[in-house]
mmCIF file of C-alpha atoms in Angstrom:
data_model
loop_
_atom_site.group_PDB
_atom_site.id
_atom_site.type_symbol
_atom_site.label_atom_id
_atom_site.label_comp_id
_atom_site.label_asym_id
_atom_site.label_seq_id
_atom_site.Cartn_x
_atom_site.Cartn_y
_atom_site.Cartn_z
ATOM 1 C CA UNK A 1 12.229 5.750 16.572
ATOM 2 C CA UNK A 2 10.590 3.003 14.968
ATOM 3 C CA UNK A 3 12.609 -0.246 14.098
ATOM 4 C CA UNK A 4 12.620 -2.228 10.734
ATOM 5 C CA UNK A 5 8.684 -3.424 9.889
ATOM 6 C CA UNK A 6 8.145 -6.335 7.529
ATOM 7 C CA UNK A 7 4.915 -7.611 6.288
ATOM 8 C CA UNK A 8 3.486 -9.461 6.064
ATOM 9 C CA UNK A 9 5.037 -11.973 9.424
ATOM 10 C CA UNK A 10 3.399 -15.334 7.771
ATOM 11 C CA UNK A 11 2.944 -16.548 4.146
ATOM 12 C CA UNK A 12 2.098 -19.741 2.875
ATOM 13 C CA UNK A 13 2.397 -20.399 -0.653
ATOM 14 C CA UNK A 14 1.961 -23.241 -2.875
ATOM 15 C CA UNK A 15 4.961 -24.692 -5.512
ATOM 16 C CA UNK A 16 4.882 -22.192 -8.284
ATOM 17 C CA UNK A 17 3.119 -19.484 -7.009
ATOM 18 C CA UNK A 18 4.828 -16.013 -6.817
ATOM 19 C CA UNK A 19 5.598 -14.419 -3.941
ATOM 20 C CA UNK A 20 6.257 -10.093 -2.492
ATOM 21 C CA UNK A 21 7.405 -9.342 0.693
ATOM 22 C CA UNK A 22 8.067 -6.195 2.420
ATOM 23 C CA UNK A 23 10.699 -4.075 4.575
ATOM 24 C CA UNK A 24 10.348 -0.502 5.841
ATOM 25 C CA UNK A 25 13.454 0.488 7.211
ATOM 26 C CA UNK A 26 14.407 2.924 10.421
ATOM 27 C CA UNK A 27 13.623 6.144 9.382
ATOM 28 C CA UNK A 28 16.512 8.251 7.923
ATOM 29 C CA UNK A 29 18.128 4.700 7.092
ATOM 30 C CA UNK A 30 19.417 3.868 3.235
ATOM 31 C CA UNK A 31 19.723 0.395 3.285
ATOM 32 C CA UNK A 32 18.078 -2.506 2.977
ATOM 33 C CA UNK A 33 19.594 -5.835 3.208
ATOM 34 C CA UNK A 34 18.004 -8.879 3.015
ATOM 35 C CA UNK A 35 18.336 -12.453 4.081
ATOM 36 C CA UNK A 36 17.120 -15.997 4.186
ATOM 37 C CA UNK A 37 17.416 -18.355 7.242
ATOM 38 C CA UNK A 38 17.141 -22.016 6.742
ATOM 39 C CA UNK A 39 18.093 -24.916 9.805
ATOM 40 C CA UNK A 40 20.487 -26.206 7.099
ATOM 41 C CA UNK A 41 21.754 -23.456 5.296
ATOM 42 C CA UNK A 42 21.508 -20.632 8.566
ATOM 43 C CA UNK A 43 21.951 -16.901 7.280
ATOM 44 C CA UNK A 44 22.596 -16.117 3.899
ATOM 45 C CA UNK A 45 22.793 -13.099 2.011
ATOM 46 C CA UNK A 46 20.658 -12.201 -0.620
ATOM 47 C CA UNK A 47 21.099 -8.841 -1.586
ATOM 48 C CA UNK A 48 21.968 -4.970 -0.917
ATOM 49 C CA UNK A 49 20.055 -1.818 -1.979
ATOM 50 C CA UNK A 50 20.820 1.412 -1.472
ATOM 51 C CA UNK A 51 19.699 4.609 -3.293
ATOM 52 C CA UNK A 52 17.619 2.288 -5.159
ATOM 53 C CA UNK A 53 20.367 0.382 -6.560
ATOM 54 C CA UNK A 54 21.420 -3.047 -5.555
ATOM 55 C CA UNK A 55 24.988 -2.948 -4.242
ATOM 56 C CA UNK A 56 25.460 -6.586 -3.804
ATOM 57 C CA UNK A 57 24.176 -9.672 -4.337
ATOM 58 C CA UNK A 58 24.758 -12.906 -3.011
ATOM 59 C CA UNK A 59 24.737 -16.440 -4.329
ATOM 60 C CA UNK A 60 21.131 -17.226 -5.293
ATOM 61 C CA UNK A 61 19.162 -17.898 -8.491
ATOM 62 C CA UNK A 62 17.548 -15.287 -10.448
ATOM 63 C CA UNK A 63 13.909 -16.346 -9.493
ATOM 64 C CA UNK A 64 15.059 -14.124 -6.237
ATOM 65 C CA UNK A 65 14.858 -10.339 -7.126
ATOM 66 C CA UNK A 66 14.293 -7.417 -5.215
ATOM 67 C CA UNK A 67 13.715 -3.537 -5.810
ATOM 68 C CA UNK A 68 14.085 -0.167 -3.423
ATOM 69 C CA UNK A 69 11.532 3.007 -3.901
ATOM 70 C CA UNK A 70 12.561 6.334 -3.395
ATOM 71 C CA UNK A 71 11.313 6.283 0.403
ATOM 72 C CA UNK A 72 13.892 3.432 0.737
ATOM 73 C CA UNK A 73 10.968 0.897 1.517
ATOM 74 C CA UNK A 74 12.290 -2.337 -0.337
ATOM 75 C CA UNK A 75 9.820 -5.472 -1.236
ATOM 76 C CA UNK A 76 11.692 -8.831 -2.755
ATOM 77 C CA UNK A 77 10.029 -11.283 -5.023
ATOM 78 C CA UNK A 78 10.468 -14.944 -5.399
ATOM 79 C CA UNK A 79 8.916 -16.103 -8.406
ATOM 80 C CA UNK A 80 8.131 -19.992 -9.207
ATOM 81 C CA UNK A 81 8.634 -21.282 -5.325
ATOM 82 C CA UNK A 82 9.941 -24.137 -4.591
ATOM 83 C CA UNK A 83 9.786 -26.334 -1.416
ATOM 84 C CA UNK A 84 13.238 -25.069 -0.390
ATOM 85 C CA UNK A 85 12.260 -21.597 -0.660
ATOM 86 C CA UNK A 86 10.450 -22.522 2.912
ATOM 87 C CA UNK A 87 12.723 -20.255 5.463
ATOM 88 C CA UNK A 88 12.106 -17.176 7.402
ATOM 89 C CA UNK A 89 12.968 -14.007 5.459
ATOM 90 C CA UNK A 90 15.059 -11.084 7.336
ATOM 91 C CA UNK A 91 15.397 -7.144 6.211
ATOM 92 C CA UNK A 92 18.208 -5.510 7.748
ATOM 93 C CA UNK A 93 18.446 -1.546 7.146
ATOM 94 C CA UNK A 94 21.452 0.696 7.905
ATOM 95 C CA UNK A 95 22.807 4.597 7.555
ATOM 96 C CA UNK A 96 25.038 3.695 4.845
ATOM 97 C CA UNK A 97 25.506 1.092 1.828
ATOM 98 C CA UNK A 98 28.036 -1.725 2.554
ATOM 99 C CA UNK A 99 26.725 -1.307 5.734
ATOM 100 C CA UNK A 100 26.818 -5.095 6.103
ATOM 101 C CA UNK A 101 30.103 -4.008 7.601
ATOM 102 C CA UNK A 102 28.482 -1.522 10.141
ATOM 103 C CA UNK A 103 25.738 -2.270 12.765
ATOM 104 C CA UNK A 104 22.825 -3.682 11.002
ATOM 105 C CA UNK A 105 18.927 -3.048 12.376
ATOM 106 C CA UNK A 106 17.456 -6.673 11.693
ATOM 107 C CA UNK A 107 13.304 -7.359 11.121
ATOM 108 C CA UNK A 108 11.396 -9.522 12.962
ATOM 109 C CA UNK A 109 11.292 -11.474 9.097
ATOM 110 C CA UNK A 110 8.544 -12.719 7.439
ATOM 111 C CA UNK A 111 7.983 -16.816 8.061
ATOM 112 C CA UNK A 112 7.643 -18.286 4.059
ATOM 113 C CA UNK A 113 5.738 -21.714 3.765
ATOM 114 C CA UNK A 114 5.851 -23.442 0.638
ATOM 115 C CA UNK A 115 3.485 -26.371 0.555
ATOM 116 C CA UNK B 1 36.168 -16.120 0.998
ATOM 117 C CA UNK B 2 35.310 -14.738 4.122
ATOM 118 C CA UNK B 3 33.758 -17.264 6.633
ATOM 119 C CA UNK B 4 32.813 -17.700 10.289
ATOM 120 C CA UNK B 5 33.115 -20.893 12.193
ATOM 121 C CA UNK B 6 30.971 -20.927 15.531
ATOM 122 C CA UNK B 7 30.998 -23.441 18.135
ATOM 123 C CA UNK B 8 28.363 -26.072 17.151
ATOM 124 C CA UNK B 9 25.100 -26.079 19.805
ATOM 125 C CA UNK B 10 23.171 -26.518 21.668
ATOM 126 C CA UNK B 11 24.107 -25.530 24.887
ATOM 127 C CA UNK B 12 23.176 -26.279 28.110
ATOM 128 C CA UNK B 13 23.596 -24.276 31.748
ATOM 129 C CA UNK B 14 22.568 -23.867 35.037
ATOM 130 C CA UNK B 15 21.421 -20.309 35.832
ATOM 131 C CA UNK B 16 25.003 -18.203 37.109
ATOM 132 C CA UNK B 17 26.912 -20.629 35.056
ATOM 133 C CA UNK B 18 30.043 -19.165 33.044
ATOM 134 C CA UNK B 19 29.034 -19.005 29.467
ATOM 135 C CA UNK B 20 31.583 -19.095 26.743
ATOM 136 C CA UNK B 21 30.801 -19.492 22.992
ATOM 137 C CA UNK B 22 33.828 -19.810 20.737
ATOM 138 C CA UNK B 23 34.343 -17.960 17.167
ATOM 139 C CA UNK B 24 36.532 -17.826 14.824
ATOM 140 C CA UNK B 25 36.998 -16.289 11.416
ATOM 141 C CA UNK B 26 38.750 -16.058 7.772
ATOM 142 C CA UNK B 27 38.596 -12.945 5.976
ATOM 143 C CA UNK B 28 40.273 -11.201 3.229
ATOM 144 C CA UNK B 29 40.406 -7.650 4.392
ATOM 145 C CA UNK B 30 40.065 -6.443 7.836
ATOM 146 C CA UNK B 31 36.711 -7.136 9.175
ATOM 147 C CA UNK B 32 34.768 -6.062 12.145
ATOM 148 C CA UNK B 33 33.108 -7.877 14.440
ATOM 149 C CA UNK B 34 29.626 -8.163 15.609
ATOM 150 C CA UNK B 35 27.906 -11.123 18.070
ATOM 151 C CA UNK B 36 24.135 -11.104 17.124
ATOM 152 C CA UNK B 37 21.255 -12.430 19.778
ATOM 153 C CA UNK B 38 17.810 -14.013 18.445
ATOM 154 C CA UNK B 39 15.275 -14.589 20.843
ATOM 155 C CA UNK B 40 11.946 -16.594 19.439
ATOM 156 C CA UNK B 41 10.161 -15.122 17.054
ATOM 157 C CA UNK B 42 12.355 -12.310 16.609
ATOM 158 C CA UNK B 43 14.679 -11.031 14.205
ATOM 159 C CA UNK B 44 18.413 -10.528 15.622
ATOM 160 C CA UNK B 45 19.764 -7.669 17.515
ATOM 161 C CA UNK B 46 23.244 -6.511 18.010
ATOM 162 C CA UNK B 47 24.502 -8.018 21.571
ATOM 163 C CA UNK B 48 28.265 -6.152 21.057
ATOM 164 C CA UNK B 49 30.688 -6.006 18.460
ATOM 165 C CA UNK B 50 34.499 -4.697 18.243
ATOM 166 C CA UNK B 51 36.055 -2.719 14.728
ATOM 167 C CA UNK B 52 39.844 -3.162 15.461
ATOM 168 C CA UNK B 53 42.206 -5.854 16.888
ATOM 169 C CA UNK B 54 42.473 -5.839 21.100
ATOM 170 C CA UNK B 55 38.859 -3.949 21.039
ATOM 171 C CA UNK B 56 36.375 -5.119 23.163
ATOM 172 C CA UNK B 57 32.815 -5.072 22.592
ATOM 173 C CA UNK B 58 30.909 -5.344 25.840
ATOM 174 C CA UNK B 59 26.955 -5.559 26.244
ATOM 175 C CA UNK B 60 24.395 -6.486 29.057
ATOM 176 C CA UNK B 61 27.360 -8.487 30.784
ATOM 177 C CA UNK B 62 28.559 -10.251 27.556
ATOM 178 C CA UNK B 63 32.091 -9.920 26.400
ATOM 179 C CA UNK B 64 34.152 -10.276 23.502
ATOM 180 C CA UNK B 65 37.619 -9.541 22.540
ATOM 181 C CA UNK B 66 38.784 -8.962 19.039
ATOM 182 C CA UNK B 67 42.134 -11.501 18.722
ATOM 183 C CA UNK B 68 43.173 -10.948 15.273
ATOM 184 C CA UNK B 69 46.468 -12.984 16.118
ATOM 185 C CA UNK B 70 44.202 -16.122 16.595
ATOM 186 C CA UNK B 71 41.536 -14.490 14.340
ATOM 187 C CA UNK B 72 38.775 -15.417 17.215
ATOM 188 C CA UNK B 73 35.953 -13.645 18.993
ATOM 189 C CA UNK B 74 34.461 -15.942 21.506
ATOM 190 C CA UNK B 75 31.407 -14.395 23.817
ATOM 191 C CA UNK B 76 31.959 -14.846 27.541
ATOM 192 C CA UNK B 77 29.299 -14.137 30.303
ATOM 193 C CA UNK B 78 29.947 -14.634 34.256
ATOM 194 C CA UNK B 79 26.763 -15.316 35.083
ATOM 195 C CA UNK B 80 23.917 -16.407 32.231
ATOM 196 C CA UNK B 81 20.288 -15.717 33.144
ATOM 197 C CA UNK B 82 17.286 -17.652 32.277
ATOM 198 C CA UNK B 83 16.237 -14.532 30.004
ATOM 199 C CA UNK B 84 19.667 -15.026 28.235
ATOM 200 C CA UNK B 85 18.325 -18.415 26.147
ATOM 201 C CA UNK B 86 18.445 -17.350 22.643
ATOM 202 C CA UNK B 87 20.299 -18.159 19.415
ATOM 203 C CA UNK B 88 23.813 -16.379 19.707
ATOM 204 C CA UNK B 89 25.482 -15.473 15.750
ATOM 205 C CA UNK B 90 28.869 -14.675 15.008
ATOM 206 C CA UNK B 91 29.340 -12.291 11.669
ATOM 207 C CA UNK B 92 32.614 -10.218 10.348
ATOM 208 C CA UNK B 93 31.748 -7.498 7.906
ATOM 209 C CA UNK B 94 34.546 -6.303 5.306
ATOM 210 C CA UNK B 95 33.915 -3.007 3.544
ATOM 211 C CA UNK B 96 35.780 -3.344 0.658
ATOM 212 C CA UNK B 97 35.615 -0.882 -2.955
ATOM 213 C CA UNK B 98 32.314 -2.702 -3.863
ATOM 214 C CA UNK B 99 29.917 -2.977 -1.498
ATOM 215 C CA UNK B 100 30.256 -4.763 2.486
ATOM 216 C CA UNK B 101 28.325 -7.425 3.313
ATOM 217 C CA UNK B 102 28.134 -9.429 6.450
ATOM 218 C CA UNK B 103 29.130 -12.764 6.787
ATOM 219 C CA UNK B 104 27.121 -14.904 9.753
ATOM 220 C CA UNK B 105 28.093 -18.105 11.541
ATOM 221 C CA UNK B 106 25.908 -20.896 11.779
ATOM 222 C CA UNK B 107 24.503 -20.122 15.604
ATOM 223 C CA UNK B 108 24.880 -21.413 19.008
ATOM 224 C CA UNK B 109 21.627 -22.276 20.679
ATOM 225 C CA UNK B 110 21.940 -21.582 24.158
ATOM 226 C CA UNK B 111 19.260 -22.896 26.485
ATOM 227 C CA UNK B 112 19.391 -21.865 30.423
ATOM 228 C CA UNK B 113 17.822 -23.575 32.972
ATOM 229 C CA UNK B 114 16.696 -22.379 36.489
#
């Protein structure tokens, strides 16, 4: 079975520019997680979708948004970058939502450069 | 909140050195428990992980026992490897009436050498 695909693995941006980025989940999985590593800040959580519905969200501004389709692919946007938006990006999927309390399948995440 | 305190990094062994990593948590239901492995370039994996308290999660020679009395989950290995250099992450996840969400400590680098 393939694992969790993200794309695209590399982005650089420049301050104010607008950003998409992708996650296809393990097949028969319904959500999508997603989260943003930093050296300073480590993991933190930006949001749940299931059923296309986000589930949870976690303590970030609104220029972070995301969206599920029906196939439960998920893509999250970050809108007017900033320098500190620079951090690798991770998609987790799982069976189940709240399944940040379950086994989650983690990305290889998608490296964000904002110059 | 909930939160996860890991021991702070890097670390350093020998190859067949004894490898512990301590953890310990706060949460405000009852969580499980998960250690997470990243190698370079890669997104994490699940090394082991334990649901209930005295479980424990066993993986690849890595250990962990779920202490709720002390609230800890510290990963122990016998013998580490060379291969075994990676970032190690502790997370609890509480499924509560909302949603769950996992909650990840900060990482222990752990660097082997032969």
């Amino acid at each position: 079975k393939a694992g969790v695909t993200q794309t695209p693995r590399y982005l650089i941006k420049t301050r104010g520019q607008q950003v998409t980025l992708s996650c296809s989940p393990i097949s028969g999985h319904r959500s999508v997680s997603w989260y943003q590593q930093t050296p300073g800040q480590g993991l933190q959580f930006l949001f749940e979708y299931f059923s296309e519905t986000q589930r949870n969200k976690g303590n970030f501004p609104g220029r972070f948004s995301g969206r599920q389709f029906s196939n439960s692919r998920s893509e999250m946007n970050v809108s007017t970058l900033e320098l500190g938006d620079s951090a690798l990006y991770l998609c987790a999927s799982g069976l189940v939502w709240g399944q940040g309390a379950d086994t989650q399948y983690f990305g290889p995440g998608t490296r964000l450069t904002v110059l | 909140g909930d939160s996860v305190t890991q021991m702070e990094g890097p670390v350093t062994l020998s190859e067949e050195a004894f490898l512990t990593i301590n953890c310990t948590y706060t949460a405000t239901g009852y969580p499980s428990l998960f250690w997470y492995v990243q190698y370079p370039g890669e997104g994490l994996q699940l090394l082991l992980k334990a649901t209930k308290a005295d479980d424990k999660g066993s993986n690849k020679g890595f250990e962990a026992t779920y202490r709720k009395e002390t609230t800890s989950f510290h990963l122990e290995k016998g013998s580490v490897q060379v291969s075994d250099s990676a970032v190690y992450f502790c997370a609890l996840g509480v499924r509560n009436t909302n949603a769950g969400k996992s909650t990840f400590g900060d990482g222990t680098t752990l660097t082997v050498k032969p």
